[in-house]
Short mmCIF file of C-alpha atoms in Angstrom, two decimals:
data_model
loop_
_atom_site.label_atom_id
_atom_site.label_comp_id
_atom_site.label_asym_id
_atom_site.label_seq_id
_atom_site.Cartn_x
_atom_site.Cartn_y
_atom_site.Cartn_z
CA MET I 1 -87.73 -196.31 -19.06
CA GLU I 2 -90.63 -198.60 -19.49
CA TYR I 3 -91.44 -200.75 -22.51
CA SER I 4 -94.90 -202.11 -23.21
CA GLU I 5 -95.48 -205.85 -22.94
CA LYS I 6 -95.74 -206.02 -26.72
CA VAL I 7 -92.31 -204.40 -27.15
CA VAL I 8 -90.73 -206.84 -24.72
CA GLU I 9 -92.52 -209.74 -26.43
CA HIS I 10 -91.20 -208.73 -29.87
CA TYR I 11 -87.75 -208.01 -28.47
CA THR I 12 -87.46 -211.44 -26.83
CA ASN I 13 -89.10 -213.29 -29.70
CA PRO I 14 -88.41 -211.27 -32.85
CA ARG I 15 -90.17 -212.36 -36.06
CA ASN I 16 -88.47 -212.69 -39.44
CA VAL I 17 -84.87 -212.32 -38.29
CA GLY I 18 -82.16 -213.09 -40.82
CA LYS I 19 -81.43 -212.35 -44.44
CA ILE I 20 -82.86 -213.33 -47.81
CA GLU I 21 -80.10 -214.66 -50.08
CA GLU I 22 -81.62 -213.49 -53.34
CA ALA I 23 -83.53 -210.51 -52.09
CA SER I 24 -85.47 -208.34 -54.54
CA GLY I 25 -84.53 -205.29 -52.48
CA VAL I 26 -82.33 -204.43 -49.53
CA GLY I 27 -82.56 -201.29 -47.39
CA GLU I 28 -80.03 -200.26 -44.79
CA VAL I 29 -80.47 -197.25 -42.50
CA GLY I 30 -79.06 -195.87 -39.30
CA ASN I 31 -75.69 -194.88 -38.09
CA PRO I 32 -73.30 -196.67 -35.76
CA VAL I 33 -72.81 -193.40 -33.85
CA CYS I 34 -76.32 -193.51 -32.40
CA GLY I 35 -76.07 -197.25 -31.99
CA ASP I 36 -78.83 -198.43 -34.29
CA ILE I 37 -78.35 -200.09 -37.66
CA MET I 38 -81.24 -201.72 -39.46
CA LYS I 39 -81.09 -203.86 -42.58
CA MET I 40 -84.31 -204.95 -44.28
CA PHE I 41 -84.53 -207.63 -47.04
CA ILE I 42 -87.64 -208.05 -49.18
CA LYS I 43 -88.71 -210.63 -51.73
CA VAL I 44 -91.21 -209.27 -54.27
CA GLU I 45 -93.43 -211.33 -56.59
CA ASN I 46 -96.13 -209.71 -58.76
CA ASN I 47 -95.81 -206.42 -56.86
CA VAL I 48 -96.45 -208.21 -53.54
CA ILE I 49 -93.95 -208.59 -50.68
CA VAL I 50 -93.98 -212.36 -50.28
CA ASP I 51 -91.13 -212.53 -47.79
CA VAL I 52 -89.26 -210.13 -45.54
CA LYS I 53 -86.35 -210.52 -43.14
CA PHE I 54 -84.36 -208.09 -41.03
CA LYS I 55 -81.12 -207.69 -39.14
CA THR I 56 -80.89 -204.97 -36.53
CA PHE I 57 -78.11 -203.91 -34.20
CA GLY I 58 -79.74 -201.68 -31.65
CA CYS I 59 -81.76 -201.26 -28.52
CA GLY I 60 -84.94 -203.08 -27.54
CA ALA I 61 -87.13 -200.54 -29.31
CA ALA I 62 -85.14 -200.82 -32.56
CA ILE I 63 -85.46 -204.61 -32.56
CA ALA I 64 -89.16 -204.58 -31.65
CA THR I 65 -90.04 -201.99 -34.32
CA SER I 66 -88.10 -203.93 -36.98
CA SER I 67 -89.84 -207.13 -35.97
CA ILE I 68 -93.40 -205.81 -35.96
CA SER I 69 -92.97 -203.84 -39.18
CA THR I 70 -91.89 -206.99 -41.03
CA GLU I 71 -95.16 -208.58 -39.90
CA MET I 72 -97.08 -205.49 -41.01
CA ILE I 73 -95.75 -205.47 -44.59
CA LYS I 74 -95.61 -209.19 -45.32
CA GLY I 75 -98.22 -210.08 -47.94
CA LYS I 76 -98.87 -206.44 -48.78
CA THR I 77 -98.43 -204.77 -52.18
CA LEU I 78 -95.51 -202.35 -52.53
CA GLU I 79 -97.91 -199.41 -52.56
CA GLU I 80 -99.56 -200.61 -49.35
CA ALA I 81 -96.19 -201.17 -47.68
CA LEU I 82 -95.12 -197.64 -48.60
CA GLN I 83 -98.18 -196.34 -46.77
CA LEU I 84 -96.88 -197.74 -43.48
CA LYS I 85 -96.17 -194.86 -41.11
CA ASN I 86 -93.98 -194.93 -38.04
CA THR I 87 -97.01 -193.95 -35.95
CA ASP I 88 -98.74 -197.17 -37.10
CA VAL I 89 -95.71 -199.13 -35.94
CA VAL I 90 -95.69 -197.34 -32.56
CA ASN I 91 -99.43 -197.84 -32.07
CA SER I 92 -99.33 -201.53 -32.83
CA LEU I 93 -96.54 -201.90 -30.25
CA GLY I 94 -98.67 -200.22 -27.59
CA GLY I 95 -96.49 -197.12 -27.58
CA LEU I 96 -92.78 -196.36 -27.10
CA PRO I 97 -90.93 -194.17 -24.58
CA PRO I 98 -90.47 -190.65 -26.08
CA VAL I 99 -86.67 -190.96 -26.42
CA LYS I 100 -87.19 -194.13 -28.45
CA LEU I 101 -89.69 -192.78 -30.99
CA HIS I 102 -86.92 -192.23 -33.54
CA CYS I 103 -86.40 -196.01 -33.69
CA SER I 104 -89.82 -196.38 -35.30
CA VAL I 105 -88.86 -193.81 -37.94
CA LEU I 106 -85.84 -195.97 -38.67
CA ALA I 107 -88.07 -199.00 -39.35
CA GLU I 108 -90.30 -197.02 -41.70
CA GLU I 109 -87.27 -195.73 -43.58
CA ALA I 110 -85.64 -199.16 -43.84
CA ILE I 111 -88.76 -200.42 -45.60
CA CYS I 112 -88.79 -197.41 -47.97
CA GLU I 113 -85.11 -197.97 -48.77
CA ALA I 114 -85.67 -201.68 -49.47
CA ILE I 115 -88.54 -200.92 -51.84
CA ALA I 116 -86.51 -198.16 -53.53
CA ASP I 117 -83.71 -200.68 -54.02
CA TYR I 118 -86.19 -203.05 -55.64
CA TYR I 119 -87.38 -200.31 -58.04
CA ARG I 120 -83.79 -199.44 -58.92
CA LYS I 121 -82.99 -203.07 -59.74
CA GLU I 122 -86.19 -203.31 -61.76
CA GLY I 123 -85.02 -200.28 -63.76
CA LYS I 124 -88.45 -198.99 -64.82
CA LEU I 125 -88.50 -195.78 -62.79
CA SER I 126 -86.06 -192.87 -62.79
CA GLU I 127 -84.19 -191.96 -59.59
CA GLU I 128 -86.41 -188.89 -59.25
CA GLU I 129 -89.55 -190.97 -59.51
CA ILE I 130 -88.25 -193.51 -57.00
CA LYS I 131 -87.33 -190.77 -54.54
CA GLU I 132 -90.78 -189.29 -54.73
CA LYS I 133 -92.65 -192.58 -54.66
CA CYS I 134 -90.66 -193.95 -51.71
CA ASN I 135 -90.46 -190.65 -49.86
CA LEU I 136 -86.69 -191.00 -49.34
CA LYS I 137 -85.07 -188.66 -46.86
CA GLU I 138 -81.53 -187.36 -46.66
CA ASN I 139 -81.15 -187.60 -42.89
CA HIS I 140 -81.97 -191.01 -41.58
CA CYS I 141 -82.00 -190.94 -37.83
CA GLU I 142 -84.07 -188.03 -36.54
CA GLY I 143 -83.31 -188.97 -32.96
CA CYS I 144 -79.58 -188.47 -33.19
CA GLY I 145 -79.51 -186.23 -36.25
CA MET I 146 -77.29 -188.63 -38.20
CA MET B 1 -88.11 -215.99 -10.37
CA LYS B 2 -85.44 -214.90 -7.92
CA THR B 3 -84.35 -211.27 -8.19
CA ILE B 4 -80.60 -210.77 -8.17
CA TYR B 5 -79.91 -207.14 -7.35
CA LEU B 6 -76.52 -206.06 -8.70
CA ASP B 7 -77.30 -202.35 -8.99
CA ASN B 8 -76.22 -201.08 -5.56
CA SER B 9 -74.48 -198.10 -7.13
CA ALA B 10 -77.88 -196.85 -8.28
CA THR B 11 -79.42 -197.35 -4.86
CA THR B 12 -79.35 -199.80 -1.98
CA LYS B 13 -82.09 -201.64 -0.13
CA THR B 14 -83.02 -199.80 3.04
CA ASP B 15 -81.74 -201.86 5.97
CA GLU B 16 -84.41 -203.30 8.26
CA GLU B 17 -82.69 -201.78 11.30
CA VAL B 18 -82.86 -198.40 9.57
CA VAL B 19 -86.57 -198.82 8.84
CA LYS B 20 -87.14 -199.76 12.48
CA ALA B 21 -85.37 -196.62 13.66
CA MET B 22 -87.49 -194.48 11.31
CA LEU B 23 -90.91 -195.95 12.10
CA PRO B 24 -91.70 -194.01 15.32
CA TYR B 25 -91.15 -190.75 13.41
CA LEU B 26 -93.64 -191.82 10.75
CA SER B 27 -96.35 -192.47 13.31
CA GLN B 28 -96.58 -191.54 16.99
CA SER B 29 -93.72 -189.02 17.08
CA TYR B 30 -95.14 -186.64 14.52
CA GLY B 31 -94.40 -183.27 16.15
CA ASN B 32 -92.77 -180.38 14.31
CA PRO B 33 -89.13 -180.16 15.47
CA SER B 34 -89.48 -176.38 15.73
CA SER B 35 -92.38 -176.59 18.23
CA ILE B 36 -91.67 -175.97 21.89
CA TYR B 37 -93.76 -178.73 23.47
CA LYS B 38 -92.43 -182.20 24.19
CA LEU B 39 -93.75 -183.77 20.96
CA GLY B 40 -91.74 -181.21 19.01
CA ARG B 41 -88.70 -181.26 21.25
CA GLU B 42 -88.20 -185.02 20.89
CA ASN B 43 -88.04 -184.57 17.12
CA ARG B 44 -85.48 -181.78 17.49
CA LYS B 45 -83.45 -184.09 19.70
CA ALA B 46 -83.60 -186.89 17.09
CA ILE B 47 -82.31 -184.48 14.42
CA GLU B 48 -79.43 -183.27 16.56
CA GLU B 49 -78.49 -186.83 17.47
CA THR B 50 -78.24 -187.67 13.79
CA ARG B 51 -76.14 -184.58 13.14
CA ASN B 52 -73.80 -185.94 15.76
CA GLN B 53 -73.69 -189.38 14.10
CA VAL B 54 -72.86 -187.84 10.70
CA ALA B 55 -70.23 -185.51 12.18
CA LYS B 56 -68.62 -188.46 13.94
CA ALA B 57 -68.50 -190.48 10.69
CA LEU B 58 -66.78 -187.63 8.81
CA ASN B 59 -64.67 -186.30 11.72
CA CYS B 60 -66.13 -182.81 11.73
CA GLU B 61 -68.16 -180.63 14.12
CA THR B 62 -71.91 -181.10 14.45
CA ASN B 63 -72.61 -177.52 13.38
CA GLU B 64 -70.83 -178.19 10.10
CA ILE B 65 -73.56 -180.64 8.94
CA TYR B 66 -76.68 -179.50 7.05
CA PHE B 67 -79.46 -181.89 6.05
CA THR B 68 -80.73 -181.74 2.47
CA ALA B 69 -83.04 -183.76 0.25
CA GLY B 70 -80.14 -185.77 -1.21
CA GLY B 71 -76.86 -185.76 -3.08
CA SER B 72 -77.97 -183.55 -5.97
CA GLU B 73 -79.25 -180.85 -3.63
CA SER B 74 -76.05 -181.00 -1.58
CA ASP B 75 -73.95 -180.61 -4.75
CA ASN B 76 -76.07 -177.73 -6.03
CA THR B 77 -76.01 -175.96 -2.67
CA ALA B 78 -72.27 -176.30 -2.13
CA ILE B 79 -71.13 -175.32 -5.61
CA ARG B 80 -73.61 -172.52 -6.26
CA GLY B 81 -73.51 -171.33 -2.67
CA ILE B 82 -69.73 -171.08 -2.40
CA ALA B 83 -69.22 -169.75 -5.96
CA HIS B 84 -71.71 -166.92 -5.44
CA SER B 85 -70.50 -166.07 -1.92
CA TYR B 86 -66.94 -165.53 -3.11
CA GLN B 87 -67.74 -163.98 -6.49
CA SER B 88 -66.04 -160.72 -5.51
CA LYS B 89 -62.82 -162.68 -5.00
CA GLY B 90 -62.96 -164.57 -8.29
CA ASN B 91 -65.17 -166.38 -10.78
CA HIS B 92 -63.12 -169.43 -11.73
CA ILE B 93 -64.16 -173.00 -10.80
CA ILE B 94 -62.25 -176.21 -11.48
CA THR B 95 -64.01 -179.56 -11.87
CA SER B 96 -63.51 -182.77 -13.85
CA LYS B 97 -65.07 -184.22 -17.00
CA ILE B 98 -66.37 -187.30 -15.16
CA GLU B 99 -68.46 -185.65 -12.44
CA HIS B 100 -72.08 -186.59 -11.75
CA PRO B 101 -74.66 -184.51 -13.69
CA ALA B 102 -75.58 -182.76 -10.40
CA VAL B 103 -72.11 -181.18 -10.51
CA LEU B 104 -71.65 -180.82 -14.29
CA GLU B 105 -75.03 -179.21 -14.88
CA THR B 106 -74.55 -176.84 -11.93
CA CYS B 107 -71.21 -175.78 -13.41
CA LYS B 108 -72.79 -175.28 -16.84
CA GLN B 109 -75.46 -173.09 -15.27
CA LEU B 110 -72.78 -171.05 -13.48
CA GLU B 111 -71.03 -170.54 -16.84
CA LYS B 112 -74.26 -168.95 -18.10
CA GLU B 113 -74.18 -166.70 -15.04
CA GLY B 114 -70.71 -165.41 -15.90
CA PHE B 115 -68.45 -167.90 -14.15
CA GLU B 116 -65.51 -169.56 -15.86
CA VAL B 117 -65.24 -173.34 -15.45
CA THR B 118 -62.29 -175.62 -16.27
CA TYR B 119 -63.16 -179.29 -16.82
CA LEU B 120 -60.11 -181.42 -16.03
CA GLY B 121 -59.35 -184.52 -18.08
CA VAL B 122 -58.70 -187.93 -16.56
CA ASP B 123 -56.31 -190.77 -17.38
CA LYS B 124 -57.39 -194.13 -18.82
CA ASN B 125 -58.41 -195.33 -15.35
CA GLY B 126 -60.45 -192.21 -14.62
CA ILE B 127 -57.99 -190.49 -12.27
CA VAL B 128 -57.83 -186.71 -12.54
CA ASP B 129 -54.61 -185.22 -13.78
CA LEU B 130 -52.99 -183.48 -10.78
CA ALA B 131 -50.34 -181.79 -12.94
CA GLU B 132 -53.11 -180.28 -15.05
CA LEU B 133 -54.94 -179.23 -11.89
CA LYS B 134 -51.90 -177.28 -10.64
CA LYS B 135 -51.45 -175.73 -14.06
CA VAL B 136 -55.01 -174.42 -14.47
CA ILE B 137 -55.23 -172.69 -11.08
CA LYS B 138 -55.44 -168.91 -11.47
CA PRO B 139 -55.67 -165.98 -9.07
CA THR B 140 -59.42 -165.94 -9.74
CA THR B 141 -59.98 -169.62 -8.81
CA THR B 142 -62.25 -169.85 -5.78
CA LEU B 143 -63.48 -173.45 -5.88
CA ILE B 144 -62.31 -176.93 -6.85
CA THR B 145 -65.06 -179.56 -7.03
CA ILE B 146 -63.89 -183.12 -7.70
CA MET B 147 -65.79 -186.28 -6.83
CA PHE B 148 -64.47 -188.63 -4.15
CA ALA B 149 -65.29 -191.74 -6.18
CA ASN B 150 -66.85 -192.08 -9.58
CA ASN B 151 -70.40 -193.43 -9.66
CA GLU B 152 -70.00 -195.31 -12.96
CA ILE B 153 -66.50 -196.78 -12.94
CA GLY B 154 -65.80 -196.71 -9.18
CA THR B 155 -62.41 -195.00 -9.43
CA ILE B 156 -61.38 -193.26 -6.20
CA GLU B 157 -59.77 -189.88 -6.88
CA PRO B 158 -56.57 -188.66 -5.17
CA ILE B 159 -58.59 -186.58 -2.68
CA LYS B 160 -55.73 -186.04 -0.21
CA GLU B 161 -53.48 -184.59 -2.91
CA ILE B 162 -56.28 -182.40 -4.28
CA GLY B 163 -57.02 -181.16 -0.75
CA GLU B 164 -53.37 -180.22 -0.29
CA ILE B 165 -53.20 -178.39 -3.61
CA ALA B 166 -56.41 -176.50 -2.76
CA LYS B 167 -55.19 -175.54 0.70
CA LYS B 168 -51.78 -174.41 -0.55
CA ASN B 169 -53.46 -172.16 -3.11
CA ASN B 170 -56.13 -170.87 -0.73
CA ILE B 171 -58.97 -172.35 -2.79
CA PHE B 172 -62.06 -174.06 -1.38
CA PHE B 173 -62.41 -177.78 -2.07
CA HIS B 174 -65.81 -179.45 -2.42
CA THR B 175 -66.14 -183.17 -3.08
CA ASP B 176 -69.20 -185.08 -4.24
CA ALA B 177 -68.77 -188.12 -1.98
CA VAL B 178 -72.23 -189.56 -2.67
CA GLN B 179 -70.81 -192.81 -4.02
CA ALA B 180 -67.99 -193.03 -1.45
CA VAL B 181 -69.65 -192.42 1.92
CA GLY B 182 -70.40 -195.78 3.50
CA SER B 183 -67.71 -197.53 1.43
CA VAL B 184 -64.61 -195.47 2.22
CA LYS B 185 -63.32 -194.06 5.48
CA ILE B 186 -63.45 -190.26 5.20
CA ASP B 187 -61.78 -187.78 7.52
CA VAL B 188 -62.61 -184.31 6.22
CA LYS B 189 -60.03 -182.64 8.46
CA ALA B 190 -57.12 -184.88 7.45
CA LEU B 191 -58.12 -184.59 3.80
CA ASN B 192 -58.52 -180.78 3.82
CA ILE B 193 -62.08 -181.00 2.51
CA ASP B 194 -64.08 -177.77 2.86
CA ALA B 195 -67.42 -179.14 1.66
CA LEU B 196 -68.76 -182.65 1.05
CA SER B 197 -72.02 -184.08 -0.32
CA LEU B 198 -73.56 -187.38 0.76
CA SER B 199 -76.81 -189.26 0.24
CA ALA B 200 -78.39 -191.85 2.57
CA HIS B 201 -79.81 -194.22 -0.04
CA LYS B 202 -76.33 -195.18 -1.23
CA PHE B 203 -75.50 -196.85 2.09
CA TYR B 204 -78.69 -198.74 3.00
CA GLY B 205 -80.51 -195.61 4.16
CA PRO B 206 -83.77 -194.13 2.83
CA LYS B 207 -84.15 -192.11 -0.38
CA GLY B 208 -84.77 -188.36 -0.43
CA ILE B 209 -82.41 -187.47 2.38
CA GLY B 210 -78.81 -186.31 2.24
CA ALA B 211 -76.37 -184.11 4.02
CA LEU B 212 -73.88 -181.41 3.23
CA TYR B 213 -70.77 -180.79 5.27
CA VAL B 214 -69.41 -177.25 5.04
CA ARG B 215 -66.35 -176.34 7.09
CA LYS B 216 -66.93 -173.61 9.66
CA GLY B 217 -65.87 -170.27 8.25
CA VAL B 218 -66.69 -171.13 4.63
CA ARG B 219 -69.54 -168.90 3.47
CA PHE B 220 -72.27 -170.23 1.21
CA ASP B 221 -75.55 -168.75 0.06
CA LYS B 222 -78.73 -170.38 1.29
CA PHE B 223 -80.37 -172.65 -1.23
CA ILE B 224 -83.98 -172.65 -0.09
CA GLN B 225 -85.54 -169.42 1.15
CA GLY B 226 -88.03 -169.44 3.99
CA GLY B 227 -87.81 -170.47 7.62
CA HIS B 228 -84.86 -170.60 9.97
CA GLN B 229 -84.23 -174.36 9.73
CA GLU B 230 -80.70 -175.76 9.33
CA ARG B 231 -79.16 -172.61 10.78
CA ASN B 232 -80.95 -170.45 8.27
CA LYS B 233 -79.42 -172.23 5.28
CA ARG B 234 -82.15 -174.61 4.24
CA ALA B 235 -85.74 -173.63 4.90
CA GLY B 236 -88.53 -176.15 5.33
CA THR B 237 -89.77 -178.46 8.05
CA GLU B 238 -87.16 -181.17 8.48
CA ASN B 239 -87.65 -184.67 7.08
CA VAL B 240 -87.34 -186.24 10.52
CA PRO B 241 -87.90 -189.91 9.57
CA GLY B 242 -85.40 -189.53 6.74
CA ILE B 243 -82.85 -187.80 8.95
CA VAL B 244 -83.15 -190.50 11.61
CA GLY B 245 -82.77 -193.17 8.91
CA LEU B 246 -79.65 -191.44 7.56
CA GLY B 247 -78.14 -191.39 11.04
CA LYS B 248 -78.79 -195.06 11.70
CA ALA B 249 -77.49 -196.03 8.23
CA ILE B 250 -74.25 -194.05 8.46
CA GLU B 251 -73.56 -195.39 11.94
CA MET B 252 -74.10 -198.97 10.81
CA ALA B 253 -72.03 -198.49 7.65
CA TYR B 254 -68.97 -197.33 9.57
CA GLU B 255 -69.36 -199.90 12.35
CA SER B 256 -69.03 -202.75 9.87
CA LEU B 257 -67.02 -200.98 7.14
CA GLU B 258 -64.04 -203.31 6.89
CA ASN B 259 -65.97 -206.60 7.11
CA HIS B 260 -68.57 -205.40 4.65
CA ASN B 261 -65.99 -204.08 2.18
CA GLN B 262 -64.00 -207.32 2.31
CA LYS B 263 -67.08 -209.41 1.65
CA ILE B 264 -68.30 -207.20 -1.20
CA ALA B 265 -64.86 -206.88 -2.84
CA LYS B 266 -64.43 -210.65 -2.74
CA LEU B 267 -67.76 -211.17 -4.55
CA ARG B 268 -66.92 -208.45 -7.06
CA ASP B 269 -63.48 -209.92 -7.76
CA TYR B 270 -65.00 -213.37 -8.29
CA TYR B 271 -67.49 -211.92 -10.76
CA VAL B 272 -64.83 -210.02 -12.71
CA GLU B 273 -62.57 -213.08 -12.75
CA GLN B 274 -65.38 -215.26 -14.15
CA VAL B 275 -66.36 -212.72 -16.80
CA GLU B 276 -62.72 -212.42 -17.88
CA LYS B 277 -62.43 -216.19 -18.09
CA LYS B 278 -65.68 -216.87 -19.90
CA ILE B 279 -66.42 -213.91 -22.15
CA PRO B 280 -64.09 -212.71 -24.92
CA TYR B 281 -63.79 -209.13 -26.17
CA ILE B 282 -64.35 -207.35 -22.88
CA ARG B 283 -62.68 -204.34 -21.32
CA ILE B 284 -62.65 -203.67 -17.59
CA ASN B 285 -63.11 -199.95 -16.97
CA GLY B 286 -61.81 -197.96 -14.02
CA ASP B 287 -58.79 -198.28 -11.77
CA ARG B 288 -58.08 -201.80 -10.51
CA GLU B 289 -56.51 -200.61 -7.25
CA ASN B 290 -58.11 -197.29 -6.29
CA ARG B 291 -61.64 -198.53 -6.64
CA LEU B 292 -64.88 -198.80 -4.67
CA PRO B 293 -65.28 -202.37 -3.36
CA GLY B 294 -68.74 -202.89 -4.85
CA ASN B 295 -68.13 -201.49 -8.30
CA SER B 296 -67.50 -203.28 -11.56
CA ASN B 297 -67.80 -201.61 -14.97
CA ILE B 298 -67.22 -203.76 -18.02
CA SER B 299 -67.54 -202.98 -21.73
CA PHE B 300 -68.67 -205.90 -23.91
CA ARG B 301 -67.62 -205.36 -27.51
CA PHE B 302 -70.28 -205.94 -30.21
CA ILE B 303 -73.05 -206.00 -27.58
CA GLU B 304 -75.63 -203.25 -27.42
CA GLY B 305 -75.94 -202.02 -23.81
CA GLU B 306 -79.70 -201.81 -23.51
CA GLY B 307 -80.19 -205.21 -25.13
CA LEU B 308 -77.85 -206.75 -22.58
CA LEU B 309 -79.76 -205.12 -19.71
CA LEU B 310 -83.12 -206.28 -21.07
CA ASN B 311 -81.87 -209.85 -21.32
CA LEU B 312 -80.47 -209.72 -17.79
CA ASP B 313 -83.80 -208.34 -16.59
CA LEU B 314 -85.59 -211.31 -18.14
CA LYS B 315 -83.40 -213.52 -15.95
CA GLY B 316 -84.17 -211.45 -12.86
CA ILE B 317 -80.77 -209.72 -12.76
CA CYS B 318 -80.73 -205.96 -12.08
CA ALA B 319 -77.77 -204.03 -13.52
CA SER B 320 -77.21 -200.79 -15.40
CA SER B 321 -75.21 -199.48 -18.32
CA GLY B 322 -74.49 -196.09 -16.77
CA SER B 323 -75.79 -193.64 -14.22
CA ALA B 324 -79.51 -193.83 -13.49
CA CYS B 325 -79.43 -190.03 -13.59
CA THR B 326 -78.55 -190.13 -17.31
CA SER B 327 -80.68 -193.09 -18.43
CA GLY B 328 -83.19 -190.77 -20.11
CA SER B 329 -80.51 -189.83 -22.60
CA LEU B 330 -79.27 -191.87 -25.55
CA ASP B 331 -75.77 -190.42 -25.46
CA PRO B 332 -72.88 -192.69 -24.57
CA SER B 333 -71.54 -192.36 -21.01
CA HIS B 334 -69.55 -189.14 -20.58
CA VAL B 335 -67.34 -191.03 -18.13
CA LEU B 336 -66.41 -193.75 -20.61
CA LEU B 337 -65.88 -191.13 -23.33
CA ALA B 338 -63.51 -189.26 -21.00
CA ILE B 339 -61.40 -192.32 -20.20
CA ARG B 340 -61.43 -193.60 -23.77
CA SER B 341 -60.19 -190.34 -25.22
CA THR B 342 -56.90 -190.87 -23.41
CA THR B 343 -56.20 -194.44 -24.53
#
């Protein structure tokens, strides 16, 4: 198994690790059975993600994808952040080994869940609307089917 | 940065003496061993000398040794070859849950081909349950295949007892000894072993070369069709440099077995002792007594395996979290699952 230099760099020096005490939204995805759990905290002001932090228990790919996706959504509007696809995350990391691709899906979904949590707290949208807007899925981890 | 290689269960560094023995067969002595002129004959002689070295190490006859491309091929050949040859007698095979994939996957394939396979459980140290073994034997059982020593947790199985049970019940006994050869003294006659797999790169020999011992009188189907090589069992021009390297490596391993084992076990014990002293929430896996000298398998609670390996790699330390043959999979180790399910 070979990781790109960028993956190793993000794994050894992850950005935005930690938690936000008064987060506007929190998303948690994954399952301990497959080994990866990802928790994403966002701070939203005027529809813009002004701060983001994460906590991930998982492999090198899970940590690197969490790290780079926090960089990719910081300063973006919620709509822009929701546009982030797992393929964008993989590309900006210089690729991932095939068995690790599901980790990038996890990062994308953690962001969606955090934004959905924000919308729920805000209370303006119905659950149906949130589900559609944030593209929420029932099964989280495609890699292990959990 | 200095590289600290702690992954000798995955593979070992080819010994310089072994490389030296191989070199002439990679250059000036290039003849085909099946050719009748001198250049060919000297290659044939080198092969037969190695067969002798391997037979001596295992205490068997030279014509009971077949060269293969490695441990996996030896396992495949022995299990498939014996199972199919004796299919008219029965279709039941007994193995364990903690075998190497080369054995487990071969058994799974045989199940698809109509064979019945029993996968024996192991105790919390990874030792197969002999009472269960006796219980599951049926009139249709033709083959027992149990590894000599486990590649992940280092536990050495009760091979002598299994050999006795097999002999008493008139069942063939194959053992995957890939991880044991070079670390444990093996006498196939005394242990009633009918077939045994070994691989050179586990004992400071080259990669891509192995051997299979099959006791005279035990039938097994040929694995590779073609020429007459290896007494018509394994076609293809012989890997002469590899074979010579295997011979040199096995000879050296058994010449210095006790000294080497003592030195390695002492280092291993020091490591385990320090980890136990300095790191909380650990569990040492495998049997403390019946264990390969160079093996240590430790679970660190709350620590993700791959993360630990990546951090060790950054410090130049090579280790693994399971078999290299399963590293493409994300599933937890089938060996650790098997020993955990009994605790």
